[in-house]
Amino acid sequence: MALIIQKFGGTSVANPERINDVAERIARYHKSGHQIIAVVSAMSGETNKLIGLADEMMQNPDPRELDMVISTGEQITAGLTALSLIDKGIQAKSYTGHQLGITTDSSFGKARIMDIDTKILKKDLKQGFVVVVAGFQGLDKVGNITTLGRGGSDTTAVAIAAAIKADECQIYTDVDGIYTTDPRVVPEARKLNSITFEEMLEMASLGSKVLQTRSVECAGKFKVPIRVLSSFDIKGDGTVITFEEDKKMENPIISGIAFNRDEAEVSVRGVPDTPGVAYQILGPIADANIDVDMIIQNVGESGATDFTFTVHKRDLKETMDILNEKVKAKINAREIMGDSKVAKLSLVGVGMRTHAGIASKMFKVLSDEKININTISTSEIKISVILEEANLDNAVKALHKAFELEKG
Ligand code: ADP
Ligand code: ASP
Ligand code: MG
């Protein structure tokens, strides 16, 4: 008998038939003697619909009230899943995040889980219930409902797995595992049987939204065994996220290609190259609670430098306003440029550490495709480039082929 967390994403619970299928799967596991906690997302499209409704009430909806609205999608699926289980003769109970004691901080829309009270879960499991939990939500210390950021049901599932020391956290989605890149863009992409935690963290944070980045961080911190599987297939072992990097005799140089269409590029041009400039540019951006991703400062000519960074596309306008109104004159910059028609593409692989020449091969492939690179940044196990969004799909396909990722 194992204690298993099973998380079902939006497409897996998209309508009553799918919810029934999900309940059948849970029932099968339960009947074979396992204890199951199911974590469910809202039906696909539901969270966007709820955000749309809130937008109709006011521009830039109040964050507390927005969370109040968008947390409801998961409550509906949790109840429906429990009903379907009960109909199949399985004892089941559903809970919202707040009923269960999932305590978060108060950052509405991107709250972090601080603590999970496992009392109710343990009691129900002991009595033979399947527990169904509404993902994506919690309660802050003063009683406000919070949500965990888009894709946050993954994090609910992993955090519960960590808190209750589950044997496995199964993430059921609409693909049958983690692929070398998004199979929707490259049909030849290959399913991986396993991926290291470190690589998964890079892939997720660089844009592979198959898992919310914070769920991977949480899995790493508490060593939660995760398996990503399809809710549409009965068979298949999915992809396991491993913590034992040395197990493989040799790691492939490149494990995958991640990309992100959500970023915009901002360039502050012709800035006097003096100490404190980076702080003067980024300080006001941070004060406005805008997250900055890639940061690149060029060595300029004749005492001037260019400073480039990326922000989420939705934050581009506010970032440009701040720079134009509060920063440009102060630091004597020549011009501020913003570009939202860009995308970030990254090659990821732990094997990169020991192999030179990956970057030059990547740049040759892009050059052969006549794709211009705006910005480059590297770390030990990844190389990221910013390029024109219109070129992204071609770039991913060409690199996937050139690095022979389909071959494995
Ligand atoms: P869910 O609704 O189940 O949470 P998501 O849409 O969040 O599902 O994540 C699954 C999607 O992630 C897939 O349909 C796929 O298009 C996308 N994806 C992006 N990168 C990858 C990858 N490397 N491997 C598998 N899927 C990926
Ligand atoms: N329903 C939320 C979203 O669409 C959370 C999730 O699906 O994980 O982002
Ligand atoms: Mg998801």
CSV table of C-alpha atoms and ligand atoms in Angstrom, one decimal:
chain,number,residue,atom,x,y,z
A,1,MET,CA,0.0,0.0,0.0
A,2,ALA,CA,1.3,3.4,-1.0
A,3,LEU,CA,0.3,6.9,-0.2
A,4,ILE,CA,-0.1,8.6,-3.6
A,5,ILE,CA,-0.9,12.2,-4.6
A,6,GLN,CA,-2.6,12.4,-7.9
A,7,LYS,CA,-2.9,15.9,-9.5
A,8,PHE,CA,-5.2,16.4,-12.5
A,9,GLY,CA,-4.8,19.5,-14.7
A,10,GLY,CA,-7.4,21.6,-16.5
A,11,THR,CA,-7.8,19.5,-19.7
A,12,SER,CA,-8.0,16.3,-17.6
A,13,VAL,CA,-11.1,17.6,-15.8
A,14,ALA,CA,-12.4,19.7,-18.7
A,15,ASN,CA,-16.0,18.3,-18.6
A,16,PRO,CA,-18.2,15.8,-16.7
A,17,GLU,CA,-17.0,12.9,-18.9
A,18,ARG,CA,-13.4,13.6,-18.2
A,19,ILE,CA,-14.1,14.1,-14.5
A,20,ASN,CA,-15.7,10.6,-14.6
A,21,ASP,CA,-12.6,9.2,-16.3
A,22,VAL,CA,-10.4,10.8,-13.6
A,23,ALA,CA,-12.6,9.4,-10.9
A,24,GLU,CA,-12.4,6.0,-12.4
A,25,ARG,CA,-8.6,6.1,-12.4
A,26,ILE,CA,-8.6,7.2,-8.8
A,27,ALA,CA,-11.1,4.5,-7.9
A,28,ARG,CA,-8.8,1.8,-9.5
A,29,TYR,CA,-5.8,2.9,-7.5
A,30,HIS,CA,-7.9,3.1,-4.3
A,31,LYS,CA,-9.4,-0.4,-4.8
A,32,SER,CA,-5.9,-1.8,-5.3
A,33,GLY,CA,-5.1,-0.7,-1.8
A,34,HIS,CA,-3.5,2.7,-2.2
A,35,GLN,CA,-4.4,5.8,-0.2
A,36,ILE,CA,-5.1,8.6,-2.6
A,37,ILE,CA,-5.2,12.4,-2.2
A,38,ALA,CA,-6.4,13.9,-5.5
A,39,VAL,CA,-5.6,17.5,-6.3
A,40,VAL,CA,-7.6,19.1,-9.1
A,41,SER,CA,-7.4,22.2,-11.3
A,42,ALA,CA,-10.3,24.2,-12.6
A,43,MET,CA,-11.9,22.9,-15.8
A,44,SER,CA,-9.7,24.1,-18.7
A,45,GLY,CA,-10.5,27.7,-19.7
A,46,GLU,CA,-12.4,28.3,-16.4
A,47,THR,CA,-9.7,30.4,-14.7
A,48,ASN,CA,-9.4,32.6,-17.8
A,49,LYS,CA,-13.1,33.0,-17.8
A,50,LEU,CA,-13.1,34.1,-14.2
A,51,ILE,CA,-10.3,36.6,-14.8
A,52,GLY,CA,-12.4,38.0,-17.7
A,53,LEU,CA,-15.4,38.4,-15.4
A,54,ALA,CA,-13.3,40.3,-12.8
A,55,ASP,CA,-11.9,42.5,-15.6
A,56,GLU,CA,-15.4,43.4,-16.5
A,57,MET,CA,-16.0,44.8,-13.0
A,58,MET,CA,-12.9,47.0,-12.9
A,59,GLN,CA,-9.7,47.8,-14.7
A,60,ASN,CA,-6.7,46.0,-12.9
A,61,PRO,CA,-9.0,44.2,-10.5
A,62,ASP,CA,-8.2,44.5,-6.8
A,63,PRO,CA,-5.9,41.6,-6.1
A,64,ARG,CA,-7.7,40.3,-2.9
A,65,GLU,CA,-11.0,40.2,-4.7
A,66,LEU,CA,-9.5,38.7,-7.9
A,67,ASP,CA,-8.2,35.8,-5.8
A,68,MET,CA,-11.6,35.5,-4.2
A,69,VAL,CA,-13.1,35.0,-7.7
A,70,ILE,CA,-10.5,32.9,-9.4
A,71,SER,CA,-10.1,30.4,-6.6
A,72,THR,CA,-13.6,29.2,-7.2
A,73,GLY,CA,-12.9,27.2,-10.4
A,74,GLU,CA,-11.0,24.5,-8.4
A,75,GLN,CA,-13.7,24.3,-5.8
A,76,ILE,CA,-16.3,23.2,-8.4
A,77,THR,CA,-14.0,20.5,-9.9
A,78,ALA,CA,-13.1,19.2,-6.4
A,79,GLY,CA,-16.8,18.8,-5.5
A,80,LEU,CA,-17.7,17.2,-8.9
A,81,THR,CA,-14.8,14.7,-8.6
A,82,ALA,CA,-15.9,13.7,-5.1
A,83,LEU,CA,-19.5,13.3,-6.4
A,84,SER,CA,-18.3,11.0,-9.2
A,85,LEU,CA,-16.2,8.9,-6.8
A,86,ILE,CA,-19.2,8.6,-4.4
A,87,ASP,CA,-21.3,7.5,-7.3
A,88,LYS,CA,-18.8,4.8,-8.0
A,89,GLY,CA,-19.1,3.5,-4.4
A,90,ILE,CA,-15.9,5.1,-3.2
A,91,GLN,CA,-15.9,7.1,0.1
A,92,ALA,CA,-14.7,10.6,-0.9
A,93,LYS,CA,-14.6,14.1,0.6
A,94,SER,CA,-13.6,17.3,-1.1
A,95,TYR,CA,-12.0,20.3,0.5
A,96,THR,CA,-11.0,23.8,-0.5
A,97,GLY,CA,-7.4,25.0,0.3
A,98,HIS,CA,-8.7,27.0,3.3
A,99,GLN,CA,-10.8,24.2,4.7
A,100,LEU,CA,-7.8,22.0,4.7
A,101,GLY,CA,-5.4,24.5,6.4
A,102,ILE,CA,-3.1,25.4,3.5
A,103,THR,CA,-1.6,28.6,4.9
A,104,THR,CA,0.1,31.0,2.5
A,105,ASP,CA,1.7,34.4,2.7
A,106,SER,CA,-0.5,37.4,1.5
A,107,SER,CA,0.9,37.9,-2.0
A,108,PHE,CA,-2.4,37.7,-3.8
A,109,GLY,CA,-2.1,36.0,-7.2
A,110,LYS,CA,1.3,34.5,-6.4
A,111,ALA,CA,1.1,33.4,-2.8
A,112,ARG,CA,3.6,31.0,-1.3
A,113,ILE,CA,2.6,28.1,0.8
A,114,MET,CA,3.9,28.5,4.4
A,115,ASP,CA,2.4,25.5,6.0
A,116,ILE,CA,-0.1,22.6,5.5
A,117,ASP,CA,-2.0,21.1,8.4
A,118,THR,CA,-2.2,17.4,7.7
A,119,LYS,CA,-4.6,16.6,10.5
A,120,ILE,CA,-7.8,16.4,8.3
A,121,LEU,CA,-5.9,14.5,5.5
A,122,LYS,CA,-4.6,11.9,7.9
A,123,LYS,CA,-7.9,11.4,9.7
A,124,ASP,CA,-9.8,11.0,6.4
A,125,LEU,CA,-7.2,8.7,4.9
A,126,LYS,CA,-7.3,6.5,8.0
A,127,GLN,CA,-11.0,6.2,7.7
A,128,GLY,CA,-10.7,5.0,4.1
A,129,PHE,CA,-11.7,8.2,2.3
A,130,VAL,CA,-10.2,9.5,-1.0
A,131,VAL,CA,-9.5,13.1,-0.3
A,132,VAL,CA,-10.1,15.6,-3.1
A,133,VAL,CA,-8.4,18.9,-2.8
A,134,ALA,CA,-9.0,22.1,-4.7
A,135,GLY,CA,-5.6,23.1,-6.1
A,136,PHE,CA,-4.2,26.6,-6.6
A,137,GLN,CA,-5.4,28.2,-3.4
A,138,GLY,CA,-4.8,28.8,0.3
A,139,LEU,CA,-5.6,31.2,3.1
A,140,ASP,CA,-3.2,33.8,4.5
A,141,LYS,CA,-2.7,34.3,8.3
A,142,VAL,CA,-5.5,36.9,8.5
A,143,GLY,CA,-8.1,34.8,6.7
A,144,ASN,CA,-7.9,36.1,3.1
A,145,ILE,CA,-8.2,33.6,0.3
A,146,THR,CA,-5.1,33.6,-1.9
A,147,THR,CA,-4.1,31.9,-5.1
A,148,LEU,CA,-0.7,30.5,-6.0
A,149,GLY,CA,0.0,31.8,-9.5
A,150,ARG,CA,-1.0,30.3,-12.9
A,151,GLY,CA,-0.4,26.6,-13.0
A,152,GLY,CA,-0.4,26.6,-9.2
A,153,SER,CA,-2.3,23.3,-8.7
A,154,ASP,CA,1.0,21.6,-9.4
A,155,THR,CA,2.5,23.3,-6.3
A,156,THR,CA,-0.5,22.4,-4.2
A,157,ALA,CA,0.0,18.7,-5.1
A,158,VAL,CA,3.8,18.7,-4.5
A,159,ALA,CA,3.4,20.7,-1.2
A,160,ILE,CA,0.8,18.2,0.1
A,161,ALA,CA,3.1,15.3,-1.0
A,162,ALA,CA,5.9,16.9,1.0
A,163,ALA,CA,3.8,17.7,4.1
A,164,ILE,CA,2.3,14.2,4.3
A,165,LYS,CA,5.4,12.4,3.1
A,166,ALA,CA,3.7,10.7,0.2
A,167,ASP,CA,5.4,7.8,-1.7
A,168,GLU,CA,4.8,9.5,-5.0
A,169,CYS,CA,3.3,12.7,-6.5
A,170,GLN,CA,1.7,11.9,-9.9
A,171,ILE,CA,1.0,14.8,-12.1
A,172,TYR,CA,-1.6,13.8,-14.8
A,173,THR,CA,-1.8,16.1,-17.8
A,174,ASP,CA,-2.6,16.1,-21.5
A,175,VAL,CA,0.9,14.8,-22.6
A,176,ASP,CA,2.3,11.4,-21.5
A,177,GLY,CA,5.5,12.9,-19.8
A,178,ILE,CA,8.2,15.4,-20.2
A,179,TYR,CA,9.5,15.8,-23.7
A,180,THR,CA,12.7,17.1,-25.1
A,181,THR,CA,10.7,20.2,-26.0
A,182,ASP,CA,7.0,21.1,-26.3
A,183,PRO,CA,5.6,18.4,-28.5
A,184,ARG,CA,3.0,20.9,-29.8
A,185,VAL,CA,5.8,22.9,-31.5
A,186,VAL,CA,8.1,19.9,-32.5
A,187,PRO,CA,6.1,16.8,-33.2
A,188,GLU,CA,9.3,14.8,-33.3
A,189,ALA,CA,10.1,15.7,-29.7
A,190,ARG,CA,11.0,12.6,-27.7
A,191,LYS,CA,9.5,11.6,-24.3
A,192,LEU,CA,12.1,11.3,-21.6
A,193,ASN,CA,11.9,8.4,-19.2
A,194,SER,CA,13.6,10.5,-16.5
A,195,ILE,CA,14.9,14.0,-16.1
A,196,THR,CA,17.1,15.3,-13.3
A,197,PHE,CA,15.5,17.7,-10.8
A,198,GLU,CA,18.1,20.3,-11.8
A,199,GLU,CA,17.2,20.1,-15.5
A,200,MET,CA,13.5,20.1,-14.8
A,201,LEU,CA,13.9,23.2,-12.7
A,202,GLU,CA,15.7,25.0,-15.6
A,203,MET,CA,13.2,23.7,-18.1
A,204,ALA,CA,10.2,24.9,-16.0
A,205,SER,CA,11.7,28.3,-15.1
A,206,LEU,CA,12.7,28.9,-18.7
A,207,GLY,CA,9.2,28.5,-19.9
A,208,SER,CA,8.2,24.8,-20.2
A,209,LYS,CA,4.9,25.2,-18.4
A,210,VAL,CA,4.2,21.5,-18.1
A,211,LEU,CA,5.1,22.0,-14.4
A,212,GLN,CA,4.9,25.2,-12.4
A,213,THR,CA,8.4,26.2,-11.5
A,214,ARG,CA,7.5,26.5,-7.8
A,215,SER,CA,6.3,22.9,-7.7
A,216,VAL,CA,9.7,21.8,-8.9
A,217,GLU,CA,11.5,24.0,-6.3
A,218,CYS,CA,9.3,22.5,-3.6
A,219,ALA,CA,10.0,18.9,-4.9
A,220,GLY,CA,13.7,19.7,-4.7
A,221,LYS,CA,13.6,21.1,-1.2
A,222,PHE,CA,11.7,18.1,0.2
A,223,LYS,CA,12.9,15.4,-2.2
A,224,VAL,CA,9.4,14.6,-3.4
A,225,PRO,CA,9.3,11.9,-6.1
A,226,ILE,CA,7.3,13.3,-9.0
A,227,ARG,CA,6.1,11.4,-12.0
A,228,VAL,CA,4.4,13.2,-15.0
A,229,LEU,CA,1.8,11.1,-16.8
A,230,SER,CA,-1.1,11.4,-19.2
A,231,SER,CA,-4.6,11.3,-17.8
A,232,PHE,CA,-5.8,10.1,-21.3
A,233,ASP,CA,-3.7,6.9,-21.4
A,234,ILE,CA,-4.2,3.9,-19.1
A,235,LYS,CA,-0.7,2.6,-19.8
A,236,GLY,CA,2.7,4.3,-19.8
A,237,ASP,CA,5.2,5.1,-17.1
A,238,GLY,CA,5.5,8.8,-17.8
A,239,THR,CA,8.6,10.7,-16.8
A,240,VAL,CA,10.2,10.5,-13.4
A,241,ILE,CA,12.1,13.4,-12.0
A,242,THR,CA,15.2,12.0,-10.4
A,243,PHE,CA,17.5,13.3,-7.7
A,244,GLU,CA,20.3,10.8,-8.5
A,245,GLU,CA,22.2,12.5,-11.2
A,246,ASP,CA,25.1,10.0,-11.1
A,247,LYS,CA,22.8,7.1,-11.9
A,248,LYS,CA,23.1,7.6,-15.6
A,249,MET,CA,26.5,6.5,-17.0
A,250,GLU,CA,26.7,9.6,-19.1
A,251,ASN,CA,24.3,12.5,-19.2
A,252,PRO,CA,23.2,13.7,-22.6
A,253,ILE,CA,24.8,17.0,-23.4
A,254,ILE,CA,21.4,18.7,-24.1
A,255,SER,CA,18.3,17.3,-22.5
A,256,GLY,CA,15.8,19.7,-23.8
A,257,ILE,CA,14.8,23.0,-25.3
A,258,ALA,CA,12.6,25.4,-23.4
A,259,PHE,CA,11.0,28.6,-24.6
A,260,ASN,CA,8.9,31.4,-23.3
A,261,ARG,CA,6.8,33.8,-25.3
A,262,ASP,CA,5.8,35.8,-22.2
A,263,GLU,CA,8.9,38.0,-22.0
A,264,ALA,CA,9.5,41.5,-23.4
A,265,GLU,CA,12.9,43.1,-23.8
A,266,VAL,CA,13.8,46.5,-22.5
A,267,SER,CA,17.0,48.4,-23.4
A,268,VAL,CA,18.3,51.5,-21.8
A,269,ARG,CA,20.8,52.9,-24.3
A,270,GLY,CA,23.7,55.3,-23.9
A,271,VAL,CA,24.0,55.3,-20.2
A,272,PRO,CA,27.1,56.8,-18.6
A,273,ASP,CA,29.2,53.9,-17.4
A,274,THR,CA,29.4,54.8,-13.7
A,275,PRO,CA,29.0,52.9,-10.4
A,276,GLY,CA,25.4,52.5,-9.3
A,277,VAL,CA,23.7,52.7,-12.7
A,278,ALA,CA,22.3,49.2,-12.6
A,279,TYR,CA,20.7,50.0,-9.2
A,280,GLN,CA,19.3,53.3,-10.5
A,281,ILE,CA,17.7,51.5,-13.4
A,282,LEU,CA,16.4,48.4,-11.6
A,283,GLY,CA,15.6,49.9,-8.2
A,284,PRO,CA,12.4,51.7,-9.3
A,285,ILE,CA,11.4,48.6,-11.3
A,286,ALA,CA,11.8,46.4,-8.2
A,287,ASP,CA,9.9,49.0,-6.1
A,288,ALA,CA,7.0,48.6,-8.4
A,289,ASN,CA,7.1,44.8,-7.7
A,290,ILE,CA,8.0,44.0,-11.3
A,291,ASP,CA,10.1,40.8,-11.8
A,292,VAL,CA,13.1,41.2,-14.0
A,293,ASP,CA,14.6,38.1,-15.7
A,294,MET,CA,17.7,38.3,-18.0
A,295,ILE,CA,20.0,41.2,-17.3
A,296,ILE,CA,22.8,42.2,-19.6
A,297,GLN,CA,25.1,45.2,-19.5
A,298,ASN,CA,27.3,45.8,-22.4
A,299,VAL,CA,30.7,47.4,-22.3
A,300,GLY,CA,30.1,50.5,-24.3
A,301,GLU,CA,32.2,53.0,-26.2
A,302,SER,CA,33.5,56.3,-24.8
A,303,GLY,CA,32.2,55.9,-21.3
A,304,ALA,CA,28.7,55.0,-22.2
A,305,THR,CA,27.0,51.6,-21.9
A,306,ASP,CA,23.8,49.8,-22.9
A,307,PHE,CA,21.7,48.0,-20.3
A,308,THR,CA,19.2,45.4,-21.4
A,309,PHE,CA,16.8,43.2,-19.4
A,310,THR,CA,13.6,41.3,-19.8
A,311,VAL,CA,10.2,41.6,-18.0
A,312,HIS,CA,6.9,39.8,-18.4
A,313,LYS,CA,5.0,41.2,-21.4
A,314,ARG,CA,2.2,42.4,-19.2
A,315,ASP,CA,4.6,44.6,-17.2
A,316,LEU,CA,6.3,46.2,-20.3
A,317,LYS,CA,4.1,49.3,-20.3
A,318,GLU,CA,4.6,50.0,-16.6
A,319,THR,CA,8.3,49.4,-16.9
A,320,MET,CA,8.6,51.8,-19.8
A,321,ASP,CA,6.6,54.4,-18.0
A,322,ILE,CA,8.8,54.1,-14.9
A,323,LEU,CA,12.0,54.3,-17.0
A,324,ASN,CA,10.8,57.3,-19.0
A,325,GLU,CA,9.4,59.2,-16.1
A,326,LYS,CA,11.7,58.4,-13.2
A,327,VAL,CA,15.0,57.1,-14.6
A,328,LYS,CA,15.9,58.4,-18.0
A,329,ALA,CA,16.7,62.0,-17.1
A,330,LYS,CA,18.2,61.1,-13.8
A,331,ILE,CA,20.9,58.8,-15.3
A,332,ASN,CA,21.2,60.8,-18.5
A,333,ALA,CA,20.3,57.9,-20.8
A,334,ARG,CA,20.1,58.5,-24.5
A,335,GLU,CA,17.0,56.4,-25.2
A,336,ILE,CA,14.7,53.7,-23.8
A,337,MET,CA,13.5,50.9,-26.1
A,338,GLY,CA,10.9,48.3,-25.4
A,339,ASP,CA,10.1,45.3,-27.6
A,340,SER,CA,7.2,42.9,-26.9
A,341,LYS,CA,7.6,40.8,-30.1
A,342,VAL,CA,10.4,38.7,-28.7
A,343,ALA,CA,10.7,35.2,-27.2
A,344,LYS,CA,13.3,33.5,-25.1
A,345,LEU,CA,14.7,30.1,-26.2
A,346,SER,CA,17.0,28.0,-24.0
A,347,LEU,CA,19.1,24.9,-24.4
A,348,VAL,CA,19.2,22.9,-21.2
A,349,GLY,CA,21.4,20.0,-20.1
A,350,VAL,CA,23.6,19.1,-17.2
A,351,GLY,CA,26.1,17.5,-19.7
A,352,MET,CA,26.8,21.0,-20.9
A,353,ARG,CA,29.1,21.5,-18.0
A,354,THR,CA,31.7,19.3,-19.5
A,355,HIS,CA,31.3,20.0,-23.2
A,356,ALA,CA,32.6,23.0,-24.9
A,357,GLY,CA,31.3,24.2,-28.2
A,358,ILE,CA,27.5,23.9,-27.5
A,359,ALA,CA,27.1,27.7,-27.7
A,360,SER,CA,28.9,28.0,-31.0
A,361,LYS,CA,27.0,25.2,-32.5
A,362,MET,CA,23.7,26.8,-31.4
A,363,PHE,CA,24.7,30.1,-32.9
A,364,LYS,CA,25.8,28.5,-36.2
A,365,VAL,CA,22.4,26.7,-36.4
A,366,LEU,CA,20.6,30.0,-35.9
A,367,SER,CA,22.8,31.8,-38.3
A,368,ASP,CA,22.2,29.1,-41.0
A,369,GLU,CA,18.5,29.7,-40.4
A,370,LYS,CA,19.1,33.5,-40.8
A,371,ILE,CA,17.7,34.1,-37.3
A,372,ASN,CA,19.1,37.1,-35.5
A,373,ILE,CA,19.9,36.9,-31.8
A,374,ASN,CA,19.1,40.0,-29.7
A,375,THR,CA,20.6,38.9,-26.4
A,376,ILE,CA,22.5,35.9,-25.0
A,377,SER,CA,22.9,34.7,-21.5
A,378,THR,CA,24.4,31.5,-20.1
A,379,SER,CA,24.7,29.5,-16.9
A,380,GLU,CA,26.4,26.2,-16.2
A,381,ILE,CA,23.6,24.1,-17.6
A,382,LYS,CA,21.8,26.4,-20.0
A,383,ILE,CA,22.2,28.9,-22.9
A,384,SER,CA,19.4,31.3,-23.4
A,385,VAL,CA,18.9,33.7,-26.4
A,386,ILE,CA,16.2,36.3,-27.0
A,387,LEU,CA,15.0,36.4,-30.6
A,388,GLU,CA,12.1,37.7,-32.6
A,389,GLU,CA,9.0,35.9,-31.6
A,390,ALA,CA,8.1,35.2,-35.3
A,391,ASN,CA,11.3,33.1,-35.6
A,392,LEU,CA,10.8,31.0,-32.4
A,393,ASP,CA,9.1,27.9,-33.9
A,394,ASN,CA,11.7,27.6,-36.7
A,395,ALA,CA,14.6,28.1,-34.2
A,396,VAL,CA,13.2,25.4,-31.9
A,397,LYS,CA,12.7,23.0,-34.7
A,398,ALA,CA,16.2,23.6,-36.3
A,399,LEU,CA,18.0,23.2,-32.9
A,400,HIS,CA,16.0,20.1,-32.0
A,401,LYS,CA,17.2,18.6,-35.2
A,402,ALA,CA,20.8,19.8,-35.1
A,403,PHE,CA,21.3,18.4,-31.6
A,404,GLU,CA,19.5,15.2,-32.6
A,405,LEU,CA,17.2,15.4,-29.6
A,406,GLU,CA,14.7,13.1,-31.3
A,407,LYS,CA,17.3,10.2,-31.2
A,408,GLY,CA,17.9,9.9,-27.5
B,1,ADP,P1,-2.3,21.0,-17.1
B,1,ADP,O1,-3.6,21.7,-17.5
B,1,ADP,O2,-2.5,19.5,-17.0
B,1,ADP,O3,-1.7,21.6,-15.9
B,1,ADP,P2,-0.4,22.3,-18.8
B,1,ADP,O4,-1.0,22.9,-20.0
B,1,ADP,O5,-0.1,23.2,-17.7
B,1,ADP,O6,-1.3,21.1,-18.3
B,1,ADP,O7,0.9,21.5,-19.2
B,1,ADP,C1,0.9,20.6,-20.2
B,1,ADP,C2,1.4,21.2,-21.5
B,1,ADP,O8,2.8,21.6,-21.4
B,1,ADP,C3,1.5,20.3,-22.7
B,1,ADP,O9,0.2,20.2,-23.4
B,1,ADP,C4,2.6,20.8,-23.6
B,1,ADP,O10,2.1,21.6,-24.7
B,1,ADP,C5,3.3,21.8,-22.7
B,1,ADP,N1,4.8,21.6,-22.6
B,1,ADP,C6,5.7,22.6,-22.7
B,1,ADP,N2,6.9,22.0,-22.7
B,1,ADP,C7,6.8,20.7,-22.6
B,1,ADP,C8,7.7,19.6,-22.5
B,1,ADP,N3,9.1,19.8,-22.5
B,1,ADP,N4,7.2,18.4,-22.3
B,1,ADP,C9,5.9,18.2,-22.3
B,1,ADP,N5,5.0,19.1,-22.4
B,1,ADP,C10,5.4,20.4,-22.5
B,2,ASP,N1,-6.6,26.9,-12.7
B,2,ASP,C1,-5.3,27.5,-12.5
B,2,ASP,C2,-4.7,28.0,-13.8
B,2,ASP,O1,-5.4,27.9,-14.8
B,2,ASP,C3,-4.3,26.7,-11.7
B,2,ASP,C4,-3.9,25.4,-12.4
B,2,ASP,O2,-4.6,25.0,-13.4
B,2,ASP,O3,-3.0,24.8,-12.0
B,2,ASP,O4,-3.7,28.6,-13.8
B,3,MG,MG,-0.4,23.2,-15.6
